[in-house]
Amino acid sequence: MTKHPTRIFSTSIMLAALGTAASAQDGTAAFDAAVAEAQRIAEGKGLSGYIEFIGQNSGAEGETLQQVYEAFTEGTGIEVRYTGTPDSPAIIQSRMQAGNPPDVADMQLGIARDYAAHGALQDIGGAFGDTMTENFGQALLETATFDGTLVGVFQGLNPFMVWYNPQAYGGPEAPTEWQALVDYTMAEAEAGNTAWCAAQGAGPSSGFPGAQMVDNLFLKKWGPELYQQWGNGELAWTSDEVRWAFEEFLTVIAAQGHVQGGPIGALSSSIATGYNGLVADPANCDLVMWGAWTPGLLGDAAQPGENVDFFRVPASDAAYVDAELFQSALAVAFNDRPETMAFLEYMASTPAQTYLASLNRWPVANQNVPADTYPSELLQRIAEQFLAEGAVNFTAGPNLLADAETSAAYNKGIVSVLQSPDNLDQVLQTIEATTAE
């Protein structure tokens, strides 16, 4: 067995989050349980060598995942060579074209669907299907299944919500109607206050936070059926419904005087630091519509219940209050090496995802991980309010289902309309053109 240098790092995270010695013990126990699970999976299989994994998470988020993978290495002796990059779709595509794909890759569902349609992905259901059905809800299993073949594993499961600063926000408490936030935003602007932070800078993926906001607005106005049709290319990007969602984003969130730095400032602000205004002293904004990972990006400045809290995204149509979308990459296999299958089975396991939850970065997808595993009160509440069986109606749209070309056009379209809202018609036509190819 190898020593585990990241155990010290994970313990320090837990101590910072909880401030107690007990938290370090819990983190160590979770790591040890993950190692034991890796050993169980590997037993009698004669595993050797390494796994190459190309993912979407870099920086601190990538380091968190590597701690979880280090437990697999300690339990099996298999090195996990993880590369996290926001440009992963292009890298994976070029590797595929060269006939040299990685063993495992994280990708958006729509992109995974394209690879599955060409027979490039392995059937993990046949390899360890019982683990999947025991640990994941039916909606996730169906989402990860293409033409009857289960092709991937979810690690995180991040719903979206409105984050607010209780010390700065003076609007309605946990509103269920979107118009309540519209009215609050307009009143704040008239008083000279900026309601929203909405940073968009993410290198080649710039604009994707705005795309996720547009998705949320659409779902809460038009409902799951149309949202899924939009994601599947059955509802045109030039439709009145899609246009409404873009216009609502531009008018309410991303307008001058409504968003920190104005639309151009939002474009030039990195997502790594561009939401820090929510917890600044004094706050530069008091609302953010984004995913469950937001407090993790805010870091130590975020004090749950004091300067950061959340409520569900309000609905424009009361019928869709419980409709929610989520963000999660799907880990897929490009080969059926026993090492690859063992690694994915480990990723899907309750001990591995319990360890990931204990690292306090984001909610996990495994339904058997207890909510009190998360050190963060916020993540515990997210798990209880969103991830408990029957709590919400999760559905997929462009945020997950669009292919690589459409996703890229969507993100670029957000950048374009923030620069010039008058380009909206041309932007929607450009995105629509990608669905016909």
Short mmCIF file of C-alpha atoms in Angstrom, two decimals:
data_model
loop_
_atom_site.label_atom_id
_atom_site.label_comp_id
_atom_site.label_asym_id
_atom_site.label_seq_id
_atom_site.Cartn_x
_atom_site.Cartn_y
_atom_site.Cartn_z
CA MET A 1 0.00 0.00 0.00
CA THR A 2 1.10 3.55 -0.68
CA LYS A 3 1.02 6.30 1.87
CA HIS A 4 -1.78 8.82 1.52
CA PRO A 5 -0.33 12.36 1.49
CA THR A 6 -3.69 13.96 0.71
CA ARG A 7 -5.22 12.60 3.93
CA ILE A 8 -3.57 15.50 5.77
CA PHE A 9 -5.02 17.93 3.23
CA SER A 10 -8.52 16.47 3.50
CA THR A 11 -8.32 16.62 7.28
CA SER A 12 -7.40 20.30 7.13
CA ILE A 13 -10.44 20.98 4.98
CA MET A 14 -12.66 19.24 7.51
CA LEU A 15 -11.13 21.14 10.42
CA ALA A 16 -11.66 24.43 8.62
CA ALA A 17 -15.26 23.53 7.86
CA LEU A 18 -16.24 22.26 11.34
CA GLY A 19 -13.54 23.47 13.68
CA THR A 20 -13.44 20.24 15.71
CA ALA A 21 -11.16 17.24 16.13
CA ALA A 22 -14.17 14.99 15.55
CA SER A 23 -14.40 16.23 11.97
CA ALA A 24 -10.87 15.03 11.25
CA GLN A 25 -11.72 11.62 12.67
CA ASP A 26 -14.84 11.44 10.47
CA GLY A 27 -12.80 12.36 7.39
CA THR A 28 -10.22 9.71 8.16
CA ALA A 29 -12.91 7.08 8.72
CA ALA A 30 -14.55 7.96 5.41
CA PHE A 31 -11.20 7.65 3.63
CA ASP A 32 -10.50 4.29 5.24
CA ALA A 33 -13.94 3.00 4.25
CA ALA A 34 -13.33 4.10 0.64
CA VAL A 35 -9.99 2.26 0.62
CA ALA A 36 -11.67 -0.87 1.96
CA GLU A 37 -14.31 -0.66 -0.79
CA ALA A 38 -11.61 -0.35 -3.45
CA GLN A 39 -9.90 -3.43 -2.02
CA ARG A 40 -13.18 -5.37 -2.10
CA ILE A 41 -13.84 -4.44 -5.73
CA ALA A 42 -10.29 -5.33 -6.80
CA GLU A 43 -10.11 -8.64 -4.98
CA GLY A 44 -9.13 -11.54 -7.23
CA LYS A 45 -9.01 -9.42 -10.42
CA GLY A 46 -5.25 -9.09 -10.80
CA LEU A 47 -5.38 -5.37 -11.49
CA SER A 48 -2.26 -3.45 -12.49
CA GLY A 49 -1.06 -0.31 -14.24
CA TYR A 50 -2.95 2.96 -14.26
CA ILE A 51 -6.18 4.68 -15.29
CA GLU A 52 -6.11 7.81 -17.43
CA PHE A 53 -9.04 10.09 -16.64
CA ILE A 54 -9.88 13.40 -18.34
CA GLY A 55 -12.37 15.46 -16.33
CA GLN A 56 -13.96 18.88 -16.21
CA ASN A 57 -12.89 19.94 -12.71
CA SER A 58 -9.57 21.65 -12.15
CA GLY A 59 -8.12 23.73 -9.33
CA ALA A 60 -9.48 23.08 -5.85
CA GLU A 61 -12.42 21.08 -7.22
CA GLY A 62 -10.06 18.82 -9.15
CA GLU A 63 -7.93 18.36 -6.04
CA THR A 64 -11.02 17.25 -4.12
CA LEU A 65 -11.76 14.54 -6.68
CA GLN A 66 -8.16 13.39 -6.66
CA GLN A 67 -8.39 12.80 -2.92
CA VAL A 68 -11.24 10.39 -3.59
CA TYR A 69 -9.27 8.69 -6.36
CA GLU A 70 -6.23 8.40 -4.10
CA ALA A 71 -8.28 6.09 -1.88
CA PHE A 72 -8.82 3.87 -4.94
CA THR A 73 -5.06 3.86 -5.57
CA GLU A 74 -4.31 2.94 -1.98
CA GLY A 75 -6.81 0.11 -2.08
CA THR A 76 -5.86 -1.33 -5.47
CA GLY A 77 -2.38 -0.12 -6.39
CA ILE A 78 -3.84 1.42 -9.60
CA GLU A 79 -2.63 4.96 -10.21
CA VAL A 80 -5.31 7.38 -11.39
CA ARG A 81 -3.80 9.95 -13.74
CA TYR A 82 -6.42 12.66 -13.61
CA THR A 83 -6.37 15.76 -15.83
CA GLY A 84 -9.02 18.39 -15.15
CA THR A 85 -9.68 21.07 -17.76
CA PRO A 86 -12.63 23.19 -18.92
CA ASP A 87 -11.56 22.34 -22.48
CA SER A 88 -12.10 18.61 -21.94
CA PRO A 89 -14.64 18.13 -24.80
CA ALA A 90 -12.14 19.32 -27.42
CA ILE A 91 -9.31 17.28 -25.90
CA ILE A 92 -11.40 14.11 -25.78
CA GLN A 93 -12.58 14.60 -29.34
CA SER A 94 -9.04 15.06 -30.64
CA ARG A 95 -7.90 11.99 -28.71
CA MET A 96 -10.76 9.98 -30.20
CA GLN A 97 -9.85 11.10 -33.71
CA ALA A 98 -6.27 10.02 -33.08
CA GLY A 99 -7.46 6.59 -31.92
CA ASN A 100 -6.11 7.19 -28.41
CA PRO A 101 -9.03 7.94 -26.08
CA PRO A 102 -8.55 8.08 -22.31
CA ASP A 103 -9.80 5.18 -20.20
CA VAL A 104 -12.40 7.35 -18.48
CA ALA A 105 -13.81 10.81 -19.17
CA ASP A 106 -16.33 13.15 -17.59
CA MET A 107 -18.66 14.72 -20.13
CA GLN A 108 -22.00 16.38 -20.59
CA LEU A 109 -24.89 14.00 -21.22
CA GLY A 110 -25.54 15.25 -24.73
CA ILE A 111 -21.91 14.70 -25.70
CA ALA A 112 -21.96 11.24 -24.10
CA ARG A 113 -25.09 10.45 -26.09
CA ASP A 114 -23.22 11.21 -29.34
CA TYR A 115 -20.34 8.91 -28.41
CA ALA A 116 -22.78 6.19 -27.35
CA ALA A 117 -24.62 6.45 -30.68
CA HIS A 118 -21.33 5.69 -32.45
CA GLY A 119 -20.63 2.68 -30.23
CA ALA A 120 -17.68 4.33 -28.47
CA LEU A 121 -18.83 3.84 -24.87
CA GLN A 122 -18.82 0.70 -22.75
CA ASP A 123 -21.86 -0.90 -21.10
CA ILE A 124 -21.27 -0.54 -17.38
CA GLY A 125 -24.65 -2.02 -16.55
CA GLY A 126 -23.40 -5.41 -17.63
CA ALA A 127 -20.26 -5.01 -15.54
CA PHE A 128 -21.72 -3.86 -12.22
CA GLY A 129 -25.38 -3.07 -12.80
CA ASP A 130 -26.45 -4.11 -9.30
CA THR A 131 -24.26 -1.41 -7.79
CA MET A 132 -25.94 1.19 -9.99
CA THR A 133 -29.52 0.17 -9.25
CA GLU A 134 -28.83 0.00 -5.52
CA ASN A 135 -27.16 3.40 -5.33
CA PHE A 136 -28.91 5.68 -7.83
CA GLY A 137 -32.48 6.79 -8.36
CA GLN A 138 -34.47 5.77 -11.39
CA ALA A 139 -34.38 9.23 -12.96
CA LEU A 140 -30.56 9.26 -12.95
CA LEU A 141 -30.33 5.71 -14.28
CA GLU A 142 -32.67 6.58 -17.14
CA THR A 143 -30.71 9.76 -17.88
CA ALA A 144 -27.46 7.77 -18.14
CA THR A 145 -28.99 5.08 -20.37
CA PHE A 146 -28.88 5.25 -24.17
CA ASP A 147 -30.71 2.74 -26.36
CA GLY A 148 -31.01 0.42 -23.38
CA THR A 149 -27.34 0.60 -22.43
CA LEU A 150 -26.19 2.15 -19.14
CA VAL A 151 -23.02 4.03 -20.06
CA GLY A 152 -21.97 6.24 -17.17
CA VAL A 153 -21.69 7.10 -13.49
CA PHE A 154 -22.68 10.35 -11.82
CA GLN A 155 -20.47 11.55 -8.98
CA GLY A 156 -21.94 14.94 -8.12
CA LEU A 157 -25.54 16.01 -8.46
CA ASN A 158 -25.79 19.78 -8.28
CA PRO A 159 -29.22 21.41 -8.29
CA PHE A 160 -29.61 25.13 -8.89
CA MET A 161 -30.94 27.68 -6.46
CA VAL A 162 -30.88 31.39 -5.63
CA TRP A 163 -28.07 32.22 -3.22
CA TYR A 164 -28.43 35.37 -1.14
CA ASN A 165 -26.66 37.32 1.55
CA PRO A 166 -29.00 37.59 4.57
CA GLN A 167 -27.09 40.66 5.75
CA ALA A 168 -27.71 42.51 2.48
CA TYR A 169 -30.84 41.03 0.95
CA GLY A 170 -34.04 42.85 1.85
CA GLY A 171 -36.41 41.08 -0.51
CA PRO A 172 -39.16 38.51 0.06
CA GLU A 173 -38.19 35.46 2.10
CA ALA A 174 -38.01 32.27 -0.01
CA PRO A 175 -40.39 33.58 -2.69
CA THR A 176 -42.14 31.03 -4.88
CA GLU A 177 -43.07 33.56 -7.60
CA TRP A 178 -40.38 34.85 -9.95
CA GLN A 179 -42.12 38.22 -10.24
CA ALA A 180 -41.24 38.87 -6.60
CA LEU A 181 -37.53 38.84 -7.48
CA VAL A 182 -38.18 40.91 -10.60
CA ASP A 183 -39.87 43.58 -8.48
CA TYR A 184 -37.08 43.47 -5.90
CA THR A 185 -34.38 43.80 -8.58
CA MET A 186 -36.09 46.81 -10.14
CA ALA A 187 -36.59 48.49 -6.77
CA GLU A 188 -32.93 47.97 -5.86
CA ALA A 189 -31.80 49.43 -9.18
CA GLU A 190 -33.97 52.50 -8.64
CA ALA A 191 -32.31 52.91 -5.22
CA GLY A 192 -28.86 52.65 -6.84
CA ASN A 193 -28.13 49.15 -5.56
CA THR A 194 -26.95 46.17 -7.61
CA ALA A 195 -28.95 43.03 -6.88
CA TRP A 196 -27.12 40.31 -8.84
CA CYS A 197 -23.68 38.82 -9.30
CA ALA A 198 -23.43 36.81 -12.54
CA ALA A 199 -19.78 36.37 -13.55
CA GLN A 200 -19.34 34.66 -16.92
CA GLY A 201 -15.57 34.37 -17.48
CA ALA A 202 -14.45 30.77 -17.97
CA GLY A 203 -11.95 30.74 -20.84
CA PRO A 204 -13.31 28.76 -23.80
CA SER A 205 -16.46 27.99 -21.79
CA SER A 206 -17.26 31.62 -20.98
CA GLY A 207 -21.00 32.23 -20.92
CA PHE A 208 -22.00 28.88 -19.48
CA PRO A 209 -23.24 30.32 -16.14
CA GLY A 210 -25.61 32.58 -18.08
CA ALA A 211 -26.76 29.61 -20.14
CA GLN A 212 -27.62 27.80 -16.91
CA MET A 213 -29.57 30.83 -15.71
CA VAL A 214 -31.52 30.93 -18.98
CA ASP A 215 -32.28 27.21 -18.57
CA ASN A 216 -33.66 27.82 -15.08
CA LEU A 217 -35.86 30.67 -16.23
CA PHE A 218 -37.20 28.58 -19.11
CA LEU A 219 -38.00 25.53 -16.96
CA LYS A 220 -39.80 27.56 -14.30
CA LYS A 221 -41.91 29.30 -16.97
CA TRP A 222 -42.67 26.56 -19.51
CA GLY A 223 -42.25 23.33 -17.56
CA PRO A 224 -40.41 20.00 -17.88
CA GLU A 225 -42.05 18.75 -21.08
CA LEU A 226 -41.10 21.74 -23.21
CA TYR A 227 -37.74 21.97 -21.44
CA GLN A 228 -36.85 18.43 -22.45
CA GLN A 229 -38.10 19.03 -26.00
CA TRP A 230 -35.82 22.05 -26.16
CA GLY A 231 -32.87 19.97 -24.96
CA ASN A 232 -33.62 17.24 -27.51
CA GLY A 233 -33.75 19.71 -30.40
CA GLU A 234 -37.52 19.32 -30.81
CA LEU A 235 -38.30 22.91 -29.78
CA ALA A 236 -36.54 25.50 -31.92
CA TRP A 237 -34.08 27.91 -30.37
CA THR A 238 -35.89 30.60 -32.34
CA SER A 239 -39.22 29.79 -30.64
CA ASP A 240 -41.10 32.38 -28.59
CA GLU A 241 -40.52 30.32 -25.44
CA VAL A 242 -36.73 30.26 -25.78
CA ARG A 243 -36.66 33.91 -26.78
CA TRP A 244 -38.61 34.77 -23.61
CA ALA A 245 -36.03 33.05 -21.38
CA PHE A 246 -33.13 34.91 -23.02
CA GLU A 247 -34.95 38.22 -22.78
CA GLU A 248 -35.84 37.65 -19.13
CA PHE A 249 -32.19 36.93 -18.34
CA LEU A 250 -31.06 40.08 -20.16
CA THR A 251 -33.78 42.27 -18.64
CA VAL A 252 -33.80 41.11 -15.02
CA ILE A 253 -30.39 39.67 -14.16
CA ALA A 254 -27.87 40.87 -16.73
CA ALA A 255 -28.99 44.46 -17.25
CA GLN A 256 -26.94 47.55 -16.51
CA GLY A 257 -27.58 48.51 -12.88
CA HIS A 258 -28.84 45.00 -12.06
CA VAL A 259 -25.60 43.00 -12.27
CA GLN A 260 -22.26 43.71 -10.61
CA GLY A 261 -19.94 45.41 -13.10
CA GLY A 262 -22.69 45.67 -15.71
CA PRO A 263 -23.00 43.15 -18.56
CA ILE A 264 -19.46 43.79 -19.80
CA GLY A 265 -18.05 43.55 -16.31
CA ALA A 266 -19.83 40.23 -15.81
CA LEU A 267 -18.19 38.93 -18.98
CA SER A 268 -14.71 39.93 -17.82
CA SER A 269 -15.16 38.51 -14.30
CA SER A 270 -13.81 35.01 -13.71
CA ILE A 271 -16.25 32.52 -12.25
CA ALA A 272 -13.52 31.59 -9.74
CA THR A 273 -13.75 34.98 -8.02
CA GLY A 274 -16.63 36.83 -9.69
CA TYR A 275 -19.23 35.72 -7.14
CA ASN A 276 -17.21 36.88 -4.14
CA GLY A 277 -19.17 40.12 -4.13
CA LEU A 278 -22.02 38.22 -2.50
CA VAL A 279 -20.02 37.77 0.71
CA ALA A 280 -17.82 40.88 0.54
CA ASP A 281 -17.98 43.40 3.39
CA PRO A 282 -19.94 45.35 2.36
CA ALA A 283 -21.64 43.07 -0.18
CA ASN A 284 -21.48 44.17 -3.83
CA CYS A 285 -24.58 42.16 -4.68
CA ASP A 286 -27.08 40.14 -2.71
CA LEU A 287 -28.38 37.52 -5.18
CA VAL A 288 -26.80 34.77 -7.28
CA MET A 289 -28.64 32.17 -9.38
CA TRP A 290 -26.24 29.26 -9.65
CA GLY A 291 -25.44 25.72 -8.59
CA ALA A 292 -24.87 23.98 -5.27
CA TRP A 293 -21.11 24.39 -5.69
CA THR A 294 -21.34 28.17 -5.15
CA PRO A 295 -20.33 28.22 -1.44
CA GLY A 296 -17.32 26.08 -2.32
CA LEU A 297 -16.18 28.74 -4.76
CA LEU A 298 -16.77 31.48 -2.19
CA GLY A 299 -14.39 29.70 0.18
CA ASP A 300 -13.70 30.68 3.77
CA ALA A 301 -15.48 34.04 3.40
CA ALA A 302 -18.82 32.22 3.16
CA GLN A 303 -20.45 31.91 6.58
CA PRO A 304 -23.57 29.72 6.29
CA GLY A 305 -26.67 31.43 7.63
CA GLU A 306 -24.79 34.67 8.24
CA ASN A 307 -23.72 35.99 4.84
CA VAL A 308 -24.83 33.16 2.55
CA ASP A 309 -28.03 31.13 2.34
CA PHE A 310 -30.32 29.86 -0.42
CA PHE A 311 -33.90 29.35 -1.57
CA ARG A 312 -35.37 27.51 -4.54
CA VAL A 313 -35.51 29.31 -7.89
CA PRO A 314 -38.98 30.87 -7.96
CA ALA A 315 -41.40 29.92 -10.73
CA SER A 316 -43.04 32.14 -13.31
CA ASP A 317 -45.81 29.52 -13.50
CA ALA A 318 -46.98 28.11 -10.18
CA ALA A 319 -47.43 24.68 -11.79
CA TYR A 320 -43.64 24.33 -12.05
CA VAL A 321 -42.52 25.27 -8.53
CA ASP A 322 -41.17 21.74 -7.99
CA ALA A 323 -39.52 21.42 -11.40
CA GLU A 324 -35.73 21.56 -11.09
CA LEU A 325 -32.73 21.04 -13.32
CA PHE A 326 -29.34 19.79 -12.24
CA GLN A 327 -25.75 19.86 -13.39
CA SER A 328 -23.61 16.75 -13.35
CA ALA A 329 -20.98 15.29 -15.60
CA LEU A 330 -21.28 11.65 -16.58
CA ALA A 331 -18.15 9.52 -16.14
CA VAL A 332 -17.94 7.11 -19.08
CA ALA A 333 -15.55 4.36 -20.14
CA PHE A 334 -13.91 4.09 -23.56
CA ASN A 335 -12.62 0.56 -22.91
CA ASP A 336 -13.63 -2.46 -20.84
CA ARG A 337 -10.30 -3.12 -19.16
CA PRO A 338 -10.89 -4.64 -15.73
CA GLU A 339 -9.03 -1.67 -14.22
CA THR A 340 -11.43 0.74 -15.92
CA MET A 341 -14.53 -1.14 -14.80
CA ALA A 342 -13.21 -1.47 -11.24
CA PHE A 343 -12.55 2.27 -11.09
CA LEU A 344 -16.05 3.19 -12.27
CA GLU A 345 -17.62 0.70 -9.86
CA TYR A 346 -15.61 2.33 -7.10
CA MET A 347 -16.77 5.79 -8.21
CA ALA A 348 -20.40 4.63 -8.01
CA SER A 349 -20.02 3.01 -4.58
CA THR A 350 -21.52 4.38 -1.39
CA PRO A 351 -18.16 4.49 0.49
CA ALA A 352 -16.45 6.47 -2.30
CA GLN A 353 -19.30 8.96 -2.61
CA THR A 354 -19.57 9.21 1.17
CA TYR A 355 -15.91 10.19 1.26
CA LEU A 356 -16.53 12.75 -1.49
CA ALA A 357 -19.48 14.16 0.47
CA SER A 358 -17.32 14.42 3.60
CA LEU A 359 -14.91 16.68 1.71
CA ASN A 360 -17.67 19.29 1.66
CA ARG A 361 -17.43 20.44 -1.96
CA TRP A 362 -20.84 19.62 -3.53
CA PRO A 363 -23.78 17.18 -3.22
CA VAL A 364 -23.17 13.64 -4.44
CA ALA A 365 -25.43 11.52 -6.63
CA ASN A 366 -25.48 8.28 -4.62
CA GLN A 367 -28.85 8.21 -2.86
CA ASN A 368 -27.53 6.11 0.03
CA VAL A 369 -25.18 8.81 1.34
CA PRO A 370 -26.80 10.32 4.46
CA ALA A 371 -27.36 14.08 4.49
CA ASP A 372 -25.43 14.44 7.75
CA THR A 373 -22.27 13.23 5.97
CA TYR A 374 -21.71 16.79 4.72
CA PRO A 375 -19.91 19.01 7.23
CA SER A 376 -21.67 22.05 5.71
CA GLU A 377 -25.12 22.90 7.01
CA LEU A 378 -25.91 24.27 3.55
CA LEU A 379 -25.04 21.01 1.79
CA GLN A 380 -27.03 19.07 4.37
CA ARG A 381 -30.08 21.22 3.65
CA ILE A 382 -29.59 20.87 -0.11
CA ALA A 383 -29.48 17.10 0.25
CA GLU A 384 -32.66 17.14 2.32
CA GLN A 385 -34.59 19.63 0.17
CA PHE A 386 -33.53 18.54 -3.31
CA LEU A 387 -32.08 15.03 -3.22
CA ALA A 388 -34.48 13.14 -0.95
CA GLU A 389 -36.70 10.78 -2.92
CA GLY A 390 -39.72 12.62 -4.33
CA ALA A 391 -38.57 16.04 -3.09
CA VAL A 392 -38.45 17.63 -6.54
CA ASN A 393 -39.11 16.80 -10.18
CA PHE A 394 -35.65 16.72 -11.76
CA THR A 395 -35.56 17.05 -15.53
CA ALA A 396 -32.96 17.51 -18.26
CA GLY A 397 -32.78 20.14 -21.00
CA PRO A 398 -30.05 21.90 -23.01
CA ASN A 399 -27.94 22.27 -19.88
CA LEU A 400 -27.34 18.50 -20.05
CA LEU A 401 -28.66 17.23 -23.37
CA ALA A 402 -27.15 19.57 -25.96
CA ASP A 403 -24.28 18.16 -27.99
CA ALA A 404 -20.82 19.71 -28.03
CA GLU A 405 -21.45 22.02 -30.98
CA THR A 406 -24.78 23.30 -29.69
CA SER A 407 -23.40 23.77 -26.17
CA ALA A 408 -20.49 25.80 -27.50
CA ALA A 409 -22.82 27.93 -29.61
CA TYR A 410 -25.11 28.44 -26.59
CA ASN A 411 -22.25 29.66 -24.41
CA LYS A 412 -20.91 31.93 -27.14
CA GLY A 413 -24.43 33.19 -27.68
CA ILE A 414 -24.65 34.32 -24.06
CA VAL A 415 -21.39 36.23 -24.50
CA SER A 416 -22.68 37.82 -27.70
CA VAL A 417 -26.01 39.00 -26.29
CA LEU A 418 -24.34 40.39 -23.19
CA GLN A 419 -22.10 42.41 -25.47
CA SER A 420 -25.00 43.46 -27.69
CA PRO A 421 -28.59 42.48 -26.77
CA ASP A 422 -29.72 43.54 -30.24
CA ASN A 423 -27.95 40.42 -31.58
CA LEU A 424 -30.49 38.09 -29.96
CA ASP A 425 -32.27 37.07 -33.18
CA GLN A 426 -28.99 36.29 -34.94
CA VAL A 427 -27.68 34.41 -31.90
CA LEU A 428 -30.75 32.19 -31.68
CA GLN A 429 -30.59 31.45 -35.40
CA THR A 430 -26.92 30.54 -35.09
CA ILE A 431 -27.56 28.12 -32.22
CA GLU A 432 -30.55 26.61 -34.03
CA ALA A 433 -28.37 25.95 -37.09
CA THR A 434 -26.18 23.61 -35.02
CA THR A 435 -29.14 21.33 -34.27
CA ALA A 436 -29.85 20.71 -37.97
CA GLU A 437 -26.38 19.42 -38.79
#
